[in-house]
Amino acid sequence: MGVVYIRKYIVRRLLQLIPILIGITLLSFALMQTSKTDAVDLLYQDAGNVASEEVKEEMRKDLGLDKPFLVQYITWLGNVLKGDMGVSYVMKKPVFTEFMKRLPNTIALTISSILVTLIISVPLGILSAVKQNKLTDYIIRFLSFIGNSLPGFFLSLILIYIFSLKLNLLPVMGNNGLQSLILPTLTLSTAMSAKYTRQIRATVLEELSKDYVLGLRSRGIKENHILYVNILKVALLTVVTLLGLSIGSLLGGTAIVESIFMWDGVGKLAVDAIKMMDYPIIQAYVIWMAVIFVVINLITDILYNYLDPRIRIGKDVW
């Protein structure tokens, strides 16, 4: 019956995505309409051209921007349901094509950041807990505090200054292979590693104080076995929760980091679209963010179900 419950739960969550998407896209569409300037004004300003209001109005008519707000939204929604996300006002290319062209770069940055974060935070979190209130623990906690306090943009500039300008080891920006991936990965994984380390430390310390650990020790079970088999499984629940939040944010594109390093991902695409009021690109990004967070949260809940038998996500499905 467990599989049936989970299937029903998945169906319910996916059905919940429909009103969420409608609400979010409608709100973002409405917010874009509040701007005093639109895509047509910005296009001419960016090109440095001066055009009469008649020319601008003609262009707005071609783009459908002269229609009432609800008409524009319903037309756009109908096209999306047919699989057509429209054409970018700025690039004059299909939105879906441009989005998918940049998505692999964001996925690559997401995977590298998560891997580096796990490699750093899991061992350090466990070590800090085991060495509680010792020099090693103090050093790890101090470093995690610093890592969690540094703003992403500031850390990006520090890394560029050290590794690109002073040491000349890594490229400053662009998508030029694995070397270009290192600095944005370090920027993102630093803050995440600091957060993960503190949470894993707290979880391990809590488990070490529980009665079942004392019982295992009294039976002669080795400390490493208790730590890496029994306690680590519980700590994975904390890691899964953090991963659910982090992966959703990373796949949405880390706009600041991607813009600083000129990493051509969906985050940078969204920032450029917002600057130019490129409505079709912005709406595609909004849809992507909503879908990603719902799907990632769904996967997280399912993993919880398997990692902790006490949790049964499907029992109250309907």
CSV table of C-alpha atoms in Angstrom, one decimal:
chain,number,residue,atom,x,y,z
A,1,MET,CA,0.0,0.0,0.0
A,2,GLY,CA,3.0,2.3,0.6
A,3,VAL,CA,3.6,2.6,-3.2
A,4,VAL,CA,-0.1,3.5,-3.8
A,5,TYR,CA,0.0,6.1,-1.1
A,6,ILE,CA,3.1,7.7,-2.6
A,7,ARG,CA,1.6,7.7,-6.1
A,8,LYS,CA,-1.5,9.5,-4.8
A,9,TYR,CA,0.7,11.9,-2.9
A,10,ILE,CA,2.7,12.7,-6.1
A,11,VAL,CA,-0.5,13.2,-8.1
A,12,ARG,CA,-1.9,15.6,-5.5
A,13,ARG,CA,1.3,17.6,-5.4
A,14,LEU,CA,1.5,17.9,-9.2
A,15,LEU,CA,-2.2,19.0,-9.3
A,16,GLN,CA,-1.4,21.6,-6.7
A,17,LEU,CA,1.2,23.0,-9.1
A,18,ILE,CA,-1.5,24.2,-11.5
A,19,PRO,CA,-3.0,26.9,-9.2
A,20,ILE,CA,0.5,27.8,-8.0
A,21,LEU,CA,1.7,28.4,-11.5
A,22,ILE,CA,-1.4,30.5,-12.4
A,23,GLY,CA,-1.1,32.6,-9.3
A,24,ILE,CA,2.6,33.2,-9.6
A,25,THR,CA,2.6,34.0,-13.3
A,26,LEU,CA,-0.5,36.3,-12.9
A,27,LEU,CA,1.2,38.2,-10.1
A,28,SER,CA,4.5,38.6,-12.0
A,29,PHE,CA,2.6,39.7,-15.1
A,30,ALA,CA,0.7,42.3,-13.0
A,31,LEU,CA,3.9,43.6,-11.4
A,32,MET,CA,5.6,44.1,-14.8
A,33,GLN,CA,2.6,46.2,-15.9
A,34,THR,CA,3.2,48.6,-13.1
A,35,SER,CA,6.5,49.9,-14.7
A,36,LYS,CA,6.4,53.3,-16.3
A,37,THR,CA,8.5,52.1,-19.2
A,38,ASP,CA,8.1,48.9,-21.2
A,39,ALA,CA,10.2,46.8,-23.5
A,40,VAL,CA,9.7,49.1,-26.5
A,41,ASP,CA,11.0,52.2,-24.6
A,42,LEU,CA,14.0,50.2,-23.3
A,43,LEU,CA,14.8,48.7,-26.7
A,44,TYR,CA,15.1,52.2,-28.3
A,45,GLN,CA,17.0,53.6,-25.3
A,46,ASP,CA,19.5,50.7,-25.4
A,47,ALA,CA,20.1,51.2,-29.1
A,48,GLY,CA,20.5,54.9,-28.7
A,49,ASN,CA,17.8,55.7,-31.2
A,50,VAL,CA,15.1,58.3,-31.0
A,51,ALA,CA,11.7,57.2,-32.3
A,52,SER,CA,8.4,58.9,-32.4
A,53,GLU,CA,5.4,57.8,-30.3
A,54,GLU,CA,3.7,56.6,-33.5
A,55,VAL,CA,6.6,54.2,-34.3
A,56,LYS,CA,6.6,53.0,-30.7
A,57,GLU,CA,2.9,52.4,-30.7
A,58,GLU,CA,3.1,50.4,-33.9
A,59,MET,CA,5.8,48.2,-32.3
A,60,ARG,CA,3.7,47.8,-29.2
A,61,LYS,CA,0.8,46.7,-31.4
A,62,ASP,CA,3.1,44.1,-33.1
A,63,LEU,CA,4.2,42.7,-29.8
A,64,GLY,CA,0.6,42.8,-28.3
A,65,LEU,CA,1.6,45.3,-25.6
A,66,ASP,CA,-1.3,47.6,-26.6
A,67,LYS,CA,-3.9,45.1,-25.4
A,68,PRO,CA,-5.5,45.1,-21.9
A,69,PHE,CA,-3.6,43.3,-19.1
A,70,LEU,CA,-6.0,40.3,-18.8
A,71,VAL,CA,-6.1,39.9,-22.6
A,72,GLN,CA,-2.3,39.8,-22.7
A,73,TYR,CA,-2.1,37.3,-19.9
A,74,ILE,CA,-4.8,35.0,-21.2
A,75,THR,CA,-3.2,35.0,-24.7
A,76,TRP,CA,0.2,34.2,-23.2
A,77,LEU,CA,-1.2,31.5,-21.0
A,78,GLY,CA,-3.1,29.9,-23.9
A,79,ASN,CA,0.1,29.9,-26.0
A,80,VAL,CA,2.1,28.3,-23.1
A,81,LEU,CA,-0.5,25.5,-22.8
A,82,LYS,CA,0.2,24.8,-26.5
A,83,GLY,CA,3.9,24.6,-25.8
A,84,ASP,CA,4.7,28.1,-27.2
A,85,MET,CA,6.5,30.4,-24.7
A,86,GLY,CA,6.7,33.2,-27.3
A,87,VAL,CA,9.6,35.1,-28.8
A,88,SER,CA,12.1,37.2,-26.9
A,89,TYR,CA,11.5,40.9,-27.5
A,90,VAL,CA,15.2,41.6,-27.3
A,91,MET,CA,16.9,38.6,-28.9
A,92,LYS,CA,14.0,37.9,-31.4
A,93,LYS,CA,14.4,34.2,-30.8
A,94,PRO,CA,12.1,31.6,-29.3
A,95,VAL,CA,12.1,31.8,-25.5
A,96,PHE,CA,12.2,28.0,-25.0
A,97,THR,CA,15.2,27.7,-27.3
A,98,GLU,CA,17.1,30.5,-25.5
A,99,PHE,CA,16.2,29.1,-22.1
A,100,MET,CA,17.3,25.5,-22.9
A,101,LYS,CA,20.5,26.8,-24.4
A,102,ARG,CA,21.5,28.3,-21.0
A,103,LEU,CA,20.1,25.6,-18.7
A,104,PRO,CA,23.0,23.2,-19.1
A,105,ASN,CA,25.4,25.9,-17.7
A,106,THR,CA,23.2,26.4,-14.6
A,107,ILE,CA,22.9,22.6,-14.1
A,108,ALA,CA,26.7,22.2,-14.3
A,109,LEU,CA,27.2,25.0,-11.8
A,110,THR,CA,24.5,23.4,-9.5
A,111,ILE,CA,26.1,19.9,-9.6
A,112,SER,CA,29.6,21.2,-9.0
A,113,SER,CA,28.5,23.4,-6.1
A,114,ILE,CA,26.5,20.7,-4.4
A,115,LEU,CA,29.4,18.1,-4.8
A,116,VAL,CA,32.0,20.5,-3.3
A,117,THR,CA,29.6,21.5,-0.5
A,118,LEU,CA,29.0,17.8,0.5
A,119,ILE,CA,32.7,16.9,0.3
A,120,ILE,CA,33.6,19.8,2.6
A,121,SER,CA,30.6,20.0,5.0
A,122,VAL,CA,29.8,16.3,5.9
A,123,PRO,CA,33.3,15.4,7.2
A,124,LEU,CA,33.8,18.8,8.9
A,125,GLY,CA,30.4,18.7,10.5
A,126,ILE,CA,31.0,15.2,12.0
A,127,LEU,CA,34.6,16.1,13.0
A,128,SER,CA,33.4,19.3,14.7
A,129,ALA,CA,30.8,17.3,16.7
A,130,VAL,CA,33.2,14.6,17.7
A,131,LYS,CA,35.8,17.2,18.8
A,132,GLN,CA,33.3,19.3,20.6
A,133,ASN,CA,34.8,22.2,22.6
A,134,LYS,CA,38.3,21.4,21.4
A,135,LEU,CA,40.6,23.4,19.2
A,136,THR,CA,39.5,21.6,16.1
A,137,ASP,CA,35.9,22.3,16.9
A,138,TYR,CA,36.6,26.0,17.5
A,139,ILE,CA,38.5,26.4,14.2
A,140,ILE,CA,35.7,24.7,12.2
A,141,ARG,CA,33.0,26.8,13.9
A,142,PHE,CA,34.9,30.0,13.3
A,143,LEU,CA,35.5,29.2,9.6
A,144,SER,CA,31.8,28.3,9.2
A,145,PHE,CA,30.8,31.6,10.8
A,146,ILE,CA,33.0,33.5,8.5
A,147,GLY,CA,31.8,31.6,5.4
A,148,ASN,CA,28.2,32.1,6.3
A,149,SER,CA,28.7,35.9,6.9
A,150,LEU,CA,30.4,36.8,3.7
A,151,PRO,CA,28.0,38.1,1.0
A,152,GLY,CA,28.2,36.2,-2.3
A,153,PHE,CA,29.1,39.3,-4.3
A,154,PHE,CA,31.9,40.3,-1.9
A,155,LEU,CA,33.4,36.8,-1.9
A,156,SER,CA,33.2,36.7,-5.7
A,157,LEU,CA,35.3,39.9,-5.9
A,158,ILE,CA,37.8,38.5,-3.4
A,159,LEU,CA,38.3,35.3,-5.3
A,160,ILE,CA,38.6,37.2,-8.6
A,161,TYR,CA,41.2,39.5,-7.1
A,162,ILE,CA,43.3,36.6,-5.6
A,163,PHE,CA,43.1,33.9,-8.3
A,164,SER,CA,42.6,35.9,-11.4
A,165,LEU,CA,44.3,39.3,-11.0
A,166,LYS,CA,47.1,38.5,-8.5
A,167,LEU,CA,47.9,34.8,-9.2
A,168,ASN,CA,46.6,34.7,-12.8
A,169,LEU,CA,45.5,31.1,-12.3
A,170,LEU,CA,41.9,31.3,-13.3
A,171,PRO,CA,39.8,33.3,-15.9
A,172,VAL,CA,37.9,36.2,-14.5
A,173,MET,CA,34.6,35.4,-16.3
A,174,GLY,CA,32.9,33.6,-19.2
A,175,ASN,CA,32.2,30.0,-20.1
A,176,ASN,CA,35.6,28.7,-21.0
A,177,GLY,CA,35.5,25.1,-19.8
A,178,LEU,CA,36.1,23.7,-16.3
A,179,GLN,CA,38.5,26.5,-15.3
A,180,SER,CA,35.7,29.0,-15.6
A,181,LEU,CA,33.5,26.9,-13.4
A,182,ILE,CA,35.9,26.9,-10.4
A,183,LEU,CA,35.4,30.5,-9.1
A,184,PRO,CA,31.6,30.5,-9.2
A,185,THR,CA,31.6,27.1,-7.7
A,186,LEU,CA,33.8,28.2,-4.8
A,187,THR,CA,31.6,31.3,-4.3
A,188,LEU,CA,28.4,29.3,-4.0
A,189,SER,CA,29.8,26.3,-2.1
A,190,THR,CA,31.5,28.5,0.6
A,191,ALA,CA,28.2,29.8,2.1
A,192,MET,CA,26.5,26.5,1.6
A,193,SER,CA,29.3,24.5,3.3
A,194,ALA,CA,29.3,26.8,6.3
A,195,LYS,CA,25.5,26.3,6.7
A,196,TYR,CA,25.6,22.6,6.2
A,197,THR,CA,28.6,22.1,8.6
A,198,ARG,CA,26.8,23.9,11.4
A,199,GLN,CA,23.6,21.9,10.9
A,200,ILE,CA,25.3,18.5,10.6
A,201,ARG,CA,27.3,19.3,13.7
A,202,ALA,CA,24.2,20.1,15.7
A,203,THR,CA,22.4,16.9,14.4
A,204,VAL,CA,25.4,14.7,15.3
A,205,LEU,CA,25.7,16.2,18.7
A,206,GLU,CA,22.1,15.7,19.4
A,207,GLU,CA,22.3,12.0,18.4
A,208,LEU,CA,25.4,11.4,20.4
A,209,SER,CA,23.6,12.3,23.6
A,210,LYS,CA,20.7,9.9,23.0
A,211,ASP,CA,20.1,6.7,24.9
A,212,TYR,CA,20.5,4.3,21.9
A,213,VAL,CA,24.1,5.5,21.4
A,214,LEU,CA,24.9,4.7,25.1
A,215,GLY,CA,23.3,1.3,24.5
A,216,LEU,CA,25.4,0.6,21.4
A,217,ARG,CA,28.5,1.6,23.3
A,218,SER,CA,27.7,-0.7,26.2
A,219,ARG,CA,27.3,-3.6,23.8
A,220,GLY,CA,30.9,-3.0,22.6
A,221,ILE,CA,29.9,-1.5,19.2
A,222,LYS,CA,32.9,0.4,17.8
A,223,GLU,CA,32.6,4.2,17.9
A,224,ASN,CA,33.2,4.5,14.1
A,225,HIS,CA,30.4,2.1,13.4
A,226,ILE,CA,28.0,4.1,15.6
A,227,LEU,CA,29.1,7.3,14.0
A,228,TYR,CA,29.1,6.4,10.3
A,229,VAL,CA,26.3,3.8,10.3
A,230,ASN,CA,23.7,4.8,12.9
A,231,ILE,CA,24.2,8.5,13.4
A,232,LEU,CA,25.1,9.3,9.8
A,233,LYS,CA,21.8,7.9,8.6
A,234,VAL,CA,20.0,10.4,10.9
A,235,ALA,CA,22.2,13.2,9.8
A,236,LEU,CA,21.3,12.5,6.2
A,237,LEU,CA,17.8,13.7,6.9
A,238,THR,CA,19.3,17.1,7.7
A,239,VAL,CA,21.4,17.0,4.5
A,240,VAL,CA,18.3,16.1,2.4
A,241,THR,CA,16.4,19.1,3.8
A,242,LEU,CA,19.2,21.5,3.1
A,243,LEU,CA,19.8,20.0,-0.4
A,244,GLY,CA,16.1,20.5,-1.2
A,245,LEU,CA,16.4,24.2,-0.5
A,246,SER,CA,19.8,24.6,-2.1
A,247,ILE,CA,19.2,22.7,-5.3
A,248,GLY,CA,16.0,24.6,-6.0
A,249,SER,CA,17.8,28.0,-5.6
A,250,LEU,CA,20.8,26.9,-7.7
A,251,LEU,CA,18.7,25.5,-10.5
A,252,GLY,CA,16.8,28.7,-10.5
A,253,GLY,CA,20.1,30.4,-11.3
A,254,THR,CA,22.1,32.3,-8.9
A,255,ALA,CA,21.6,35.7,-10.5
A,256,ILE,CA,24.3,37.6,-8.7
A,257,VAL,CA,27.1,35.1,-9.1
A,258,GLU,CA,26.2,34.3,-12.7
A,259,SER,CA,26.2,38.0,-13.5
A,260,ILE,CA,29.5,38.7,-11.8
A,261,PHE,CA,31.3,35.8,-13.5
A,262,MET,CA,29.4,36.3,-16.8
A,263,TRP,CA,28.3,32.6,-16.5
A,264,ASP,CA,25.7,32.3,-19.2
A,265,GLY,CA,23.0,30.5,-17.2
A,266,VAL,CA,19.3,31.0,-16.6
A,267,GLY,CA,20.0,33.4,-13.7
A,268,LYS,CA,22.0,35.8,-15.8
A,269,LEU,CA,19.3,35.4,-18.6
A,270,ALA,CA,16.6,36.4,-16.1
A,271,VAL,CA,18.6,39.4,-14.9
A,272,ASP,CA,19.2,40.6,-18.5
A,273,ALA,CA,15.5,40.1,-19.2
A,274,ILE,CA,14.4,42.1,-16.2
A,275,LYS,CA,16.7,45.0,-17.2
A,276,MET,CA,15.1,45.1,-20.7
A,277,MET,CA,11.6,44.2,-19.6
A,278,ASP,CA,11.7,41.2,-21.8
A,279,TYR,CA,8.3,39.8,-20.6
A,280,PRO,CA,8.4,36.4,-22.4
A,281,ILE,CA,11.8,35.5,-20.9
A,282,ILE,CA,10.7,36.7,-17.4
A,283,GLN,CA,7.6,34.6,-17.5
A,284,ALA,CA,9.4,31.5,-18.6
A,285,TYR,CA,11.8,32.0,-15.7
A,286,VAL,CA,8.9,32.4,-13.3
A,287,ILE,CA,7.4,29.1,-14.5
A,288,TRP,CA,10.8,27.4,-14.2
A,289,MET,CA,11.3,28.5,-10.6
A,290,ALA,CA,7.8,27.4,-9.6
A,291,VAL,CA,8.2,24.0,-11.2
A,292,ILE,CA,11.6,23.4,-9.8
A,293,PHE,CA,10.7,24.2,-6.2
A,294,VAL,CA,7.6,22.0,-6.3
A,295,VAL,CA,9.4,19.1,-7.8
A,296,ILE,CA,12.4,19.4,-5.5
A,297,ASN,CA,10.2,19.6,-2.5
A,298,LEU,CA,8.3,16.5,-3.7
A,299,ILE,CA,11.5,14.5,-4.2
A,300,THR,CA,12.7,15.6,-0.7
A,301,ASP,CA,9.4,14.4,0.9
A,302,ILE,CA,9.8,11.0,-0.9
A,303,LEU,CA,13.4,10.7,0.3
A,304,TYR,CA,12.2,11.5,3.8
A,305,ASN,CA,9.8,8.6,3.5
A,306,TYR,CA,12.5,6.1,2.8
A,307,LEU,CA,15.2,7.5,5.1
A,308,ASP,CA,12.9,7.6,8.1
A,309,PRO,CA,10.3,4.8,8.4
A,310,ARG,CA,8.4,6.8,11.0
A,311,ILE,CA,7.4,9.3,8.3
A,312,ARG,CA,4.6,8.3,6.0
A,313,ILE,CA,3.8,11.0,3.5
A,314,GLY,CA,0.9,9.2,1.9
A,315,LYS,CA,-1.5,8.4,4.7
A,316,ASP,CA,-3.5,11.6,4.5
A,317,VAL,CA,-3.4,12.0,0.7
A,318,TRP,CA,-7.0,12.4,0.2
